[in-house]
Amino acid sequence: MGRRDMADIISTVEFNHTGELLATGDKGGRVVIFQREPESKNAPHSQGEYDVYSTFQSHEPEFDYLKSLEIEEKINKIKWLPQQNAAHSLLSTNDKTIKLWKITERDKRPEGYNLKDEEGKLKDLSTVTSLQVPVLKPMDLMVEVSPRRIFANGHTYHINSISVNSDCETYMSADDLRINLWHLAITDRSFNIVDIKPANMEDLTEVITASEFHPHHCNLFVYSSSKGSLRLCDMRAAALCDKHSKLFEEPEDPSNRSFFSEIISSVSDVKFSHSGRYMLTRDYLTVKVWDLNMEARPIETYQVHDYLRSKLCSLYENDCIFDKFECAWNGSDSVIMTGAYNNFFRMFDRNTKRDVTLEASRESSKPRAVLKPRRVCVGGKRRRDDISVDSLDFTKKILHTAWHPAENIIAIAATNNLYIFQDKVNSDMH
Amino acid sequence: MFARGLKRKCVGHEEDVEGALAGLKTVSSYSLQRQSLLDMSLVKLQLCHMLVEPNLCRSVLIANTVRQIQEEMTQDGTWRAVAPQAAGRAPLDRLVSTEILCRAAWEQEGACPAPGLGDGHTQGPVSDLCPVTSAQAPRHPQSSVWEMDGPRENRGSFHKSLDQIFETLETKNPSCMEELFSDVDSPYYDLDTVLTGMMGGARPGPCEGLEGLAPATPGPSASCKSDLGELDHVVEILVET
């Protein structure tokens, strides 16, 4: 894969709060925003499909001269701000710098200037005999994107998460060892709210892997660690939230203990449910649902690809064991979704306890075709279309997935391709 | 100093020997794979120096894995210095992707890795059991024993001495050792010399045979603690001091 191809690898996917817009970030620092076409009777087949709305370069590669290290332009996360006026705003971040972008539409332009002509050239003043009021006339839609804020120099380590607070005024950014609180309007100052850096770096054994604000309580946030624990913190309790309010940790299963136990317990993503009552976490082999009221263990555990448990040594060798998969809730918190290898992604229905494996690939999905459930066989009886564990392609990993906030529409990033699947039959949430 | 050894019985008890051998093979296999995992981990940490800053989470997880292995090896008494160059050249040969490492350590058929089995060797497990030096074991122990033609009492006392030496070494009781060594003129490990001296008069007795022993590297030295320096070096890479 050449460098240009690498730049197209999608690194994050995020719907906005209405689901009308879908933003993707890639390894080359670009952001592409898709907009859902309004359903129209004229073209019934293109109901609610997503088309490219805007593309812009968010981050550029930088060089840290002090450390002699490159700072990648890869977009790690995008988070939309709740819409407060006609414009849309989003935060995008790479390893070190967060930027606030404002996206505005222009579909009218003023015509009839007094001093300038149609091309913008200054008129000969002697030809101006009367004053006119410029009139707004419709034009082809133009989407303009401009950087409104640049939040730089807040992080020594690599930023892994950003999360907008429900107060719509602040947001947090988390790196491996620290979490900072920012005000959206202030770029030269941030407040450190979590710091797990040990006094002696040789004592470092645990890092922050993800964090998120509670969807309703603006004082609560959660962060996950590489040791598999979740910490719920209350910003009202102290300025520095090193002491957690609640610690969510599942005791280790001694019968499953191996040298890889800690690595596979590392939480790669944490998401609050829309209701705010539950949290969803993803570790290497499972997704877990936690009840905020119960710290001792998750209330539900779903196996994503348990057939990999006997392959952990190989997966350690080829570094796949460090892949960070994300997870997602559907709008009603009844179904959870996460990605896997071989371009497979999995969905678990919390009510029926049924799960399905689907594949995101050009071969197996034509427009308006129905996705066929896939199965991975681990020896024993093998059905016709089953894939055996040994023929899984570990370079095809689905790390980033997103679910429309209200409808059964999902966005799946498969390396440098974006797939958007819609459930036309069950459009409404059940 | 003789390390813990395998008591080798005579011909009639071959199955027991094989069973014990198989147990030791599994144990050595686990040790080999654990060593392989350790080497792999150290290589991964060293490869972290790329143009882009290394992923701290990955480095911390690998370093924790190294620590876990090191702790277990320290408990076994098998920890020894892993020189960086050894880590570099070994792994390609020894990157064994097996299921054994993925299973819990105590699933290994209840066998604990015996100390001093020299799991740093690149040879197969069986070679660990072969006599390594003539000083430590006679080349043809059984034939030597049966060829012994010396006076019965000499041979008897010789056997007694060896038995007691091995027992003593296992219990590590220094005062007994001094008593034993007063009987034996030559160094206790120089069996060849001792046996040669008996050659003339000994007559083959009941098939107790000679307690052979599995030659191995010397037991873990006090350098266990100093070997932590390797881990410190690794962490220094992480910390970029």
Coordinates of N, CA and C in Angstrom, one line a residue, chain A residues 88-278:
Chain A
H88 N -23.1 24.2 11.5 CA -22.8 23.0 12.2 C -21.4 23.2 12.7
S89 N -21.1 22.6 13.9 CA -19.7 22.7 14.4 C -19.3 21.3 14.8
L90 N -18.0 21.1 14.6 CA -17.4 19.8 15.1 C -16.0 20.0 15.7
L91 N -15.6 19.1 16.5 CA -14.3 19.1 17.0 C -13.6 17.9 16.4
S92 N -12.4 18.2 15.9 CA -11.6 17.1 15.4 C -10.2 17.1 16.0
T93 N -9.6 16.0 16.3 CA -8.3 16.0 16.9 C -7.4 14.9 16.4
N94 N -6.1 15.3 16.4 CA -5.1 14.3 16.1 C -4.4 14.0 17.4
D95 N -3.1 13.5 17.4 CA -2.5 13.1 18.6 C -2.3 14.3 19.6
K96 N -2.2 15.5 19.1 CA -1.8 16.6 20.0 C -2.7 17.8 20.0
T97 N -3.4 18.1 18.9 CA -4.1 19.3 18.7 C -5.6 19.1 18.4
I98 N -6.5 19.8 19.1 CA -7.9 19.7 18.8 C -8.3 21.0 18.1
K99 N -9.2 20.8 17.1 CA -9.6 22.0 16.4 C -11.2 22.1 16.3
L100 N -11.7 23.3 16.4 CA -13.1 23.5 16.3 C -13.4 24.0 14.9
W101 N -14.2 23.3 14.1 CA -14.5 23.7 12.8 C -16.0 24.1 12.7
K102 N -16.2 25.2 11.9 CA -17.6 25.7 11.7 C -17.9 25.4 10.3
I103 N -19.1 24.8 10.1 CA -19.5 24.4 8.7 C -20.7 25.2 8.4
T104 N -20.6 26.1 7.4 CA -21.8 26.9 7.1 C -22.1 26.7 5.6
E105 N -23.4 27.0 5.3 CA -23.9 26.9 3.9 C -24.1 28.2 3.4
R106 N -23.8 28.3 2.1 CA -24.1 29.5 1.4 C -24.9 29.2 0.2
D107 N -26.1 29.6 0.1 CA -26.9 29.3 -1.1 C -27.5 30.5 -1.7
K108 N -27.1 31.7 -1.2 CA -27.5 32.9 -1.8 C -26.3 33.8 -1.9
R109 N -26.3 34.7 -2.9 CA -25.3 35.6 -2.9 C -25.8 37.0 -3.3
P110 N -25.2 38.0 -2.8 CA -25.7 39.4 -3.1 C -25.3 39.8 -4.5
E111 N -26.3 40.4 -5.2 CA -26.0 40.9 -6.5 C -26.4 42.4 -6.6
G112 N -25.7 43.1 -7.4 CA -26.1 44.6 -7.5 C -25.3 45.5 -6.6
Y113 N -24.0 45.3 -6.5 CA -23.2 46.2 -5.7 C -23.1 47.5 -6.4
N114 N -22.9 48.5 -5.6 CA -22.8 49.9 -6.2 C -21.4 50.1 -6.7
L115 N -20.4 49.6 -6.0 CA -19.0 50.0 -6.4 C -18.3 48.9 -7.2
K116 N -18.8 47.7 -7.1 CA -18.1 46.6 -7.9 C -19.1 46.1 -9.0
D117 N -18.5 45.6 -10.0 CA -19.3 45.0 -11.0 C -19.5 43.5 -10.8
E118 N -20.1 42.8 -11.8 CA -20.4 41.4 -11.6 C -19.1 40.5 -11.3
E119 N -18.0 40.9 -11.9 CA -16.8 40.1 -11.7 C -16.1 40.6 -10.4
G120 N -16.5 41.6 -9.8 CA -15.9 42.1 -8.6 C -14.9 43.2 -8.9
K121 N -14.8 43.6 -10.1 CA -13.9 44.7 -10.4 C -14.5 46.1 -10.0
L122 N -13.7 47.0 -9.6 CA -14.2 48.3 -9.2 C -14.8 49.0 -10.5
K123 N -16.0 49.6 -10.2 CA -16.6 50.3 -11.3 C -16.0 51.6 -11.5
D124 N -16.1 52.1 -12.7 CA -15.7 53.5 -13.0 C -16.8 54.4 -12.3
L125 N -16.3 55.2 -11.4 CA -17.3 55.9 -10.6 C -18.1 56.9 -11.4
S126 N -17.6 57.3 -12.5 CA -18.3 58.2 -13.3 C -19.5 57.6 -13.9
T127 N -19.6 56.2 -14.0 CA -20.7 55.6 -14.6 C -21.8 55.3 -13.6
V128 N -21.5 55.6 -12.3 CA -22.5 55.3 -11.3 C -23.4 56.5 -11.2
T129 N -24.7 56.3 -11.5 CA -25.6 57.5 -11.5 C -26.6 57.4 -10.4
S130 N -26.9 56.1 -9.9 CA -27.9 56.0 -8.9 C -27.4 54.9 -7.9
L131 N -28.1 55.0 -6.7 CA -27.7 54.0 -5.7 C -28.7 52.8 -5.8
Q132 N -28.2 51.6 -5.6 CA -29.1 50.5 -5.6 C -28.8 49.6 -4.3
V133 N -29.8 48.9 -3.9 CA -29.6 48.0 -2.7 C -29.3 46.6 -3.3
P134 N -28.2 46.1 -2.9 CA -27.9 44.7 -3.4 C -29.0 43.7 -3.0
V135 N -29.3 42.8 -3.9 CA -30.3 41.8 -3.7 C -29.7 40.4 -3.5
L136 N -30.3 39.7 -2.6 CA -29.8 38.3 -2.5 C -30.5 37.4 -3.5
K137 N -29.6 36.7 -4.3 CA -30.2 35.8 -5.3 C -29.7 34.4 -5.0
P138 N -30.5 33.4 -5.4 CA -30.0 32.0 -5.1 C -28.8 31.7 -5.9
M139 N -28.0 30.8 -5.4 CA -26.8 30.3 -6.1 C -26.7 28.8 -5.8
D140 N -25.8 28.2 -6.4 CA -25.5 26.8 -6.1 C -25.0 26.7 -4.7
L141 N -25.4 25.6 -4.0 CA -25.0 25.5 -2.6 C -23.5 25.4 -2.5
M142 N -23.0 26.2 -1.6 CA -21.6 26.1 -1.3 C -21.4 25.9 0.2
V143 N -20.6 24.9 0.5 CA -20.4 24.6 1.9 C -19.0 25.2 2.3
E144 N -19.0 26.0 3.3 CA -17.8 26.6 3.7 C -17.4 26.1 5.1
V145 N -16.1 25.8 5.2 CA -15.6 25.3 6.5 C -14.5 26.2 6.9
S146 N -14.5 26.6 8.2 CA -13.4 27.4 8.7 C -13.1 27.0 10.1
P147 N -11.8 27.0 10.4 CA -11.3 26.7 11.8 C -11.6 27.9 12.7
R148 N -12.4 27.6 13.7 CA -12.7 28.7 14.6 C -11.8 28.7 15.9
R149 N -11.4 27.6 16.3 CA -10.5 27.5 17.5 C -9.5 26.4 17.3
I150 N -8.3 26.7 17.8 CA -7.3 25.7 17.8 C -6.8 25.5 19.2
F151 N -7.0 24.3 19.8 CA -6.7 24.0 21.2 C -5.4 23.2 21.1
A152 N -4.3 23.9 21.3 CA -2.9 23.3 21.1 C -2.2 23.3 22.4
N153 N -1.2 22.5 22.5 CA -0.2 22.5 23.6 C -0.9 22.0 24.9
G154 N -1.9 21.3 24.8 CA -2.6 20.8 26.1 C -2.1 19.5 26.5
H155 N -1.5 18.7 25.6 CA -1.2 17.3 25.8 C 0.3 17.0 25.5
T156 N 0.9 16.3 26.5 CA 2.2 15.7 26.3 C 2.1 14.4 25.6
Y157 N 1.1 13.6 25.9 CA 1.0 12.3 25.4 C -0.1 12.3 24.3
H158 N -0.4 11.2 23.7 CA -1.3 11.1 22.5 C -2.7 11.1 22.9
I159 N -3.5 12.0 22.3 CA -4.9 12.2 22.6 C -5.6 11.0 22.1
N160 N -6.4 10.3 22.9 CA -7.2 9.2 22.4 C -8.7 9.4 22.4
S161 N -9.2 10.4 23.1 CA -10.6 10.7 23.2 C -10.9 12.2 23.3
I162 N -12.1 12.6 22.8 CA -12.6 13.9 23.1 C -14.1 13.7 23.4
S163 N -14.7 14.5 24.2 CA -16.1 14.4 24.5 C -16.7 15.7 24.9
V164 N -17.8 16.1 24.3 CA -18.4 17.3 24.5 C -19.4 17.2 25.7
N165 N -19.3 18.1 26.6 CA -20.2 18.1 27.8 C -21.6 18.4 27.4
S166 N -22.6 17.9 28.2 CA -24.0 18.2 28.0 C -24.3 19.7 28.2
D167 N -23.4 20.4 28.9 CA -23.6 21.8 29.1 C -23.3 22.6 27.8
C168 N -22.8 22.0 26.8 CA -22.5 22.6 25.5 C -21.5 23.7 25.6
E169 N -20.8 23.9 26.7 CA -19.9 24.9 26.9 C -18.4 24.4 27.0
T170 N -18.4 23.2 27.6 CA -17.0 22.6 27.8 C -16.9 21.3 27.1
Y171 N -15.7 20.9 27.0 CA -15.4 19.5 26.5 C -14.1 19.0 27.2
M172 N -13.9 17.7 27.1 CA -12.7 17.2 27.7 C -11.9 16.4 26.6
S173 N -10.6 16.4 26.8 CA -9.7 15.6 25.9 C -8.8 14.8 26.8
A174 N -8.7 13.5 26.4 CA -7.9 12.6 27.2 C -6.7 12.1 26.4
D175 N -5.5 12.0 27.1 CA -4.4 11.3 26.5 C -4.1 10.1 27.3
D176 N -2.9 9.5 27.1 CA -2.6 8.3 27.8 C -2.5 8.4 29.3
L177 N -2.2 9.6 29.8 CA -2.0 9.8 31.2 C -2.8 10.9 31.9
R178 N -3.4 11.8 31.0 CA -4.1 12.9 31.6 C -5.4 13.2 30.9
I179 N -6.3 13.9 31.6 CA -7.5 14.4 31.0 C -7.6 15.8 31.3
N180 N -7.9 16.6 30.3 CA -8.1 18.1 30.4 C -9.5 18.5 30.1
L181 N -9.9 19.6 30.8 CA -11.2 20.2 30.6 C -11.0 21.5 29.9
W182 N -11.7 21.7 28.8 CA -11.6 23.0 28.0 C -12.9 23.7 28.0
H183 N -12.8 25.0 27.8 CA -14.0 25.8 27.5 C -13.9 26.0 26.0
L184 N -15.1 25.8 25.3 CA -15.1 25.9 23.9 C -14.6 27.2 23.3
A185 N -14.7 28.2 24.1 CA -14.4 29.6 23.6 C -12.9 30.0 24.0
I186 N -12.3 29.2 24.8 CA -11.0 29.6 25.3 C -9.9 28.6 24.9
T187 N -8.9 29.0 24.2 CA -7.9 28.1 23.6 C -6.6 28.1 24.4
D188 N -6.4 29.2 25.2 CA -5.0 29.2 25.7 C -5.0 28.7 27.2
R189 N -6.0 28.0 27.6 CA -6.0 27.5 28.9 C -6.9 26.3 29.0
S190 N -6.4 25.3 29.7 CA -7.3 24.1 30.0 C -7.0 23.7 31.4
F191 N -7.9 23.0 32.0 CA -7.8 22.5 33.4 C -7.6 21.0 33.4
N192 N -6.6 20.6 34.1 CA -6.3 19.2 34.2 C -7.2 18.6 35.3
I193 N -8.0 17.6 34.9 CA -8.9 17.0 35.8 C -8.6 15.5 36.2
V194 N -7.7 14.9 35.4 CA -7.2 13.6 35.8 C -5.8 13.5 35.5
D195 N -5.0 13.0 36.4 CA -3.5 12.8 36.1 C -3.1 11.5 36.7
I196 N -2.8 10.5 35.9 CA -2.3 9.3 36.5 C -0.8 9.0 36.2
K197 N -0.1 10.1 35.9 CA 1.3 9.9 35.6 C 2.0 9.7 37.0
P198 N 2.8 8.6 37.1 CA 3.5 8.4 38.3 C 4.7 9.3 38.5
A199 N 5.1 9.5 39.7 CA 6.2 10.4 39.9 C 7.4 9.9 39.2
N200 N 7.6 8.6 39.2 CA 8.7 8.0 38.6 C 8.1 7.2 37.4
M201 N 8.5 7.6 36.2 CA 7.9 6.9 35.0 C 8.2 5.4 34.9
E202 N 9.2 5.0 35.6 CA 9.5 3.6 35.7 C 8.4 2.8 36.4
D203 N 7.6 3.5 37.2 CA 6.5 2.8 37.9 C 5.2 2.7 37.1
L204 N 5.3 3.2 35.8 CA 4.1 3.3 35.0 C 3.6 1.9 34.6
T205 N 2.4 1.5 34.9 CA 1.9 0.2 34.6 C 0.5 0.3 34.0
E206 N -0.1 1.5 34.0 CA -1.5 1.6 33.5 C -1.7 2.9 32.8
V207 N -2.4 2.9 31.7 CA -2.7 4.1 31.0 C -4.2 4.3 30.8
I208 N -4.6 5.5 30.4 CA -6.0 5.8 30.1 C -6.2 5.5 28.6
T209 N -7.3 4.8 28.4 CA -7.5 4.3 27.0 C -8.7 5.0 26.3
A210 N -9.7 5.5 27.1 CA -10.8 6.2 26.5 C -11.5 6.9 27.6
S211 N -12.3 8.0 27.2 CA -13.1 8.6 28.2 C -14.3 9.3 27.6
E212 N -15.3 9.6 28.4 CA -16.5 10.2 27.9 C -17.3 10.9 29.0
F213 N -18.0 12.0 28.6 CA -18.9 12.7 29.5 C -20.2 11.9 29.6
H214 N -20.8 12.0 30.8 CA -22.2 11.5 30.9 C -23.1 12.3 30.0
P215 N -24.1 11.6 29.3 CA -24.9 12.4 28.4 C -25.8 13.4 29.0
H216 N -26.2 13.2 30.3 CA -27.1 14.2 30.9 C -26.5 14.9 32.1
H217 N -25.7 14.2 32.9 CA -25.1 14.9 34.1 C -23.8 15.5 33.7
C218 N -23.7 16.8 33.7 CA -22.6 17.5 33.2 C -21.4 17.4 34.1
N219 N -21.6 16.9 35.3 CA -20.5 16.8 36.3 C -19.8 15.4 36.3
L220 N -20.4 14.5 35.6 CA -19.9 13.1 35.6 C -19.2 12.7 34.3
F221 N -18.1 12.0 34.4 CA -17.5 11.4 33.2 C -16.9 10.1 33.6
V222 N -16.6 9.3 32.6 CA -15.9 8.0 32.9 C -14.6 7.9 32.1
Y223 N -13.7 7.2 32.6 CA -12.5 6.9 31.8 C -12.1 5.4 32.0
S224 N -11.6 4.8 31.0 CA -11.2 3.4 31.0 C -9.7 3.3 31.0
S225 N -9.2 2.1 31.5 CA -7.7 1.9 31.6 C -7.3 0.7 30.8
S226 N -6.0 0.6 30.7 CA -5.4 -0.6 30.0 C -5.4 -1.8 30.9
K227 N -5.8 -1.7 32.1 CA -6.0 -2.8 33.0 C -7.4 -3.3 33.1
G228 N -8.3 -2.7 32.3 CA -9.6 -3.2 32.2 C -10.6 -2.6 33.2
S229 N -10.2 -1.5 33.9 CA -11.1 -0.9 34.9 C -11.7 0.4 34.3
L230 N -12.9 0.7 34.9 CA -13.6 2.0 34.5 C -13.7 2.8 35.8
R231 N -13.4 4.1 35.6 CA -13.6 5.0 36.8 C -14.6 6.1 36.4
L232 N -15.6 6.2 37.3 CA -16.6 7.2 37.1 C -16.2 8.4 38.0
C233 N -16.1 9.6 37.5 CA -15.6 10.7 38.3 C -16.6 11.8 38.4
D234 N -16.7 12.5 39.5 CA -17.6 13.6 39.7 C -16.8 14.9 39.8
M235 N -17.0 15.8 38.9 CA -16.2 17.0 38.9 C -16.5 17.9 40.1
R236 N -17.7 17.7 40.7 CA -18.0 18.5 41.8 C -17.3 18.2 43.1
A237 N -16.7 16.9 43.1 CA -16.1 16.4 44.3 C -14.7 17.1 44.5
A238 N -14.0 17.3 43.5 CA -12.7 17.9 43.6 C -12.2 18.5 42.3
A239 N -11.3 19.4 42.4 CA -10.8 20.0 41.1 C -10.0 18.9 40.3
L240 N -9.2 18.1 41.0 CA -8.5 17.1 40.4 C -9.2 15.7 40.7
C241 N -9.7 15.1 39.7 CA -10.5 13.9 39.9 C -9.7 12.7 39.8
D242 N -8.6 12.7 40.5 CA -7.8 11.4 40.5 C -8.5 10.4 41.4
K243 N -9.2 10.8 42.4 CA -10.0 9.9 43.2 C -11.3 9.6 42.5
H244 N -11.6 8.4 42.1 CA -12.8 8.2 41.4 C -14.0 8.1 42.4
S245 N -15.2 8.4 41.9 CA -16.4 8.2 42.7 C -16.8 6.7 42.7
K246 N -16.6 6.1 41.5 CA -16.9 4.6 41.4 C -15.9 4.0 40.6
L247 N -15.5 2.8 41.0 CA -14.6 2.0 40.2 C -15.2 0.7 39.7
F248 N -15.3 0.5 38.4 CA -16.0 -0.6 37.8 C -14.9 -1.6 37.4
E249 N -14.9 -2.8 37.9 CA -13.8 -3.7 37.6 C -14.4 -5.1 37.8
E250 N -14.1 -6.0 36.8 CA -14.6 -7.4 36.9 C -13.4 -8.2 37.5
P251 N -13.6 -9.0 38.5 CA -12.5 -9.8 39.0 C -12.1 -10.8 37.9
E252 N -10.8 -11.0 37.9 CA -10.2 -11.9 36.9 C -10.6 -13.3 37.1
D253 N -10.8 -14.0 36.0 CA -11.2 -15.4 36.0 C -9.9 -16.2 36.1
P254 N -9.7 -16.9 37.3 CA -8.4 -17.5 37.4 C -8.2 -18.7 36.5
S255 N -9.3 -19.3 36.0 CA -9.1 -20.4 35.1 C -8.7 -20.0 33.7
N256 N -8.8 -18.7 33.4 CA -8.5 -18.3 32.1 C -7.2 -17.5 32.1
R257 N -6.5 -17.5 33.2 CA -5.3 -16.7 33.3 C -4.2 -17.1 32.4
S258 N -3.5 -16.1 31.7 CA -2.4 -16.4 30.9 C -1.5 -15.2 30.9
F259 N -0.4 -15.2 30.2 CA 0.4 -14.0 30.1 C -0.3 -12.9 29.3
F260 N -1.3 -13.3 28.6 CA -2.0 -12.3 27.8 C -3.3 -11.7 28.5
S261 N -3.6 -12.2 29.7 CA -4.8 -11.8 30.3 C -4.9 -10.3 30.5
E262 N -3.9 -9.6 30.8 CA -4.0 -8.2 31.0 C -4.2 -7.5 29.7
I263 N -3.5 -7.9 28.7 CA -3.6 -7.2 27.4 C -5.0 -7.3 26.9
I264 N -5.6 -8.5 27.0 CA -7.0 -8.7 26.4 C -8.0 -8.0 27.3
S265 N -7.7 -7.7 28.5 CA -8.7 -7.0 29.4 C -8.6 -5.5 29.2
S266 N -7.6 -5.0 28.5 CA -7.5 -3.6 28.3 C -8.7 -3.1 27.5
V267 N -9.4 -2.0 28.0 CA -10.6 -1.5 27.4 C -10.2 -0.6 26.3
S268 N -10.7 -0.8 25.1 CA -10.4 0.0 23.9 C -11.4 1.1 23.7
D269 N -12.6 1.0 24.2 CA -13.6 2.0 24.0 C -14.7 1.9 25.1
V270 N -15.2 3.1 25.5 CA -16.3 3.1 26.5 C -17.3 4.1 26.0
K271 N -18.6 3.7 26.0 CA -19.7 4.6 25.6 C -20.9 4.5 26.6
F272 N -21.3 5.7 27.0 CA -22.6 5.7 27.8 C -23.7 5.4 26.9
S273 N -24.7 4.7 27.4 CA -26.0 4.5 26.7 C -26.7 5.9 26.5
H274 N -27.6 5.9 25.6 CA -28.4 7.2 25.4 C -29.1 7.5 26.6
S275 N -29.6 6.5 27.4 CA -30.3 6.8 28.6 C -29.5 7.3 29.7
G276 N -28.2 7.0 29.6 CA -27.3 7.4 30.7 C -27.2 6.5 31.8
R277 N -27.9 5.4 31.7 CA -28.0 4.4 32.8 C -26.9 3.4 32.7
Y278 N -26.4 3.1 31.5 CA -25.5 2.0 31.3 C -24.2 2.5 30.6

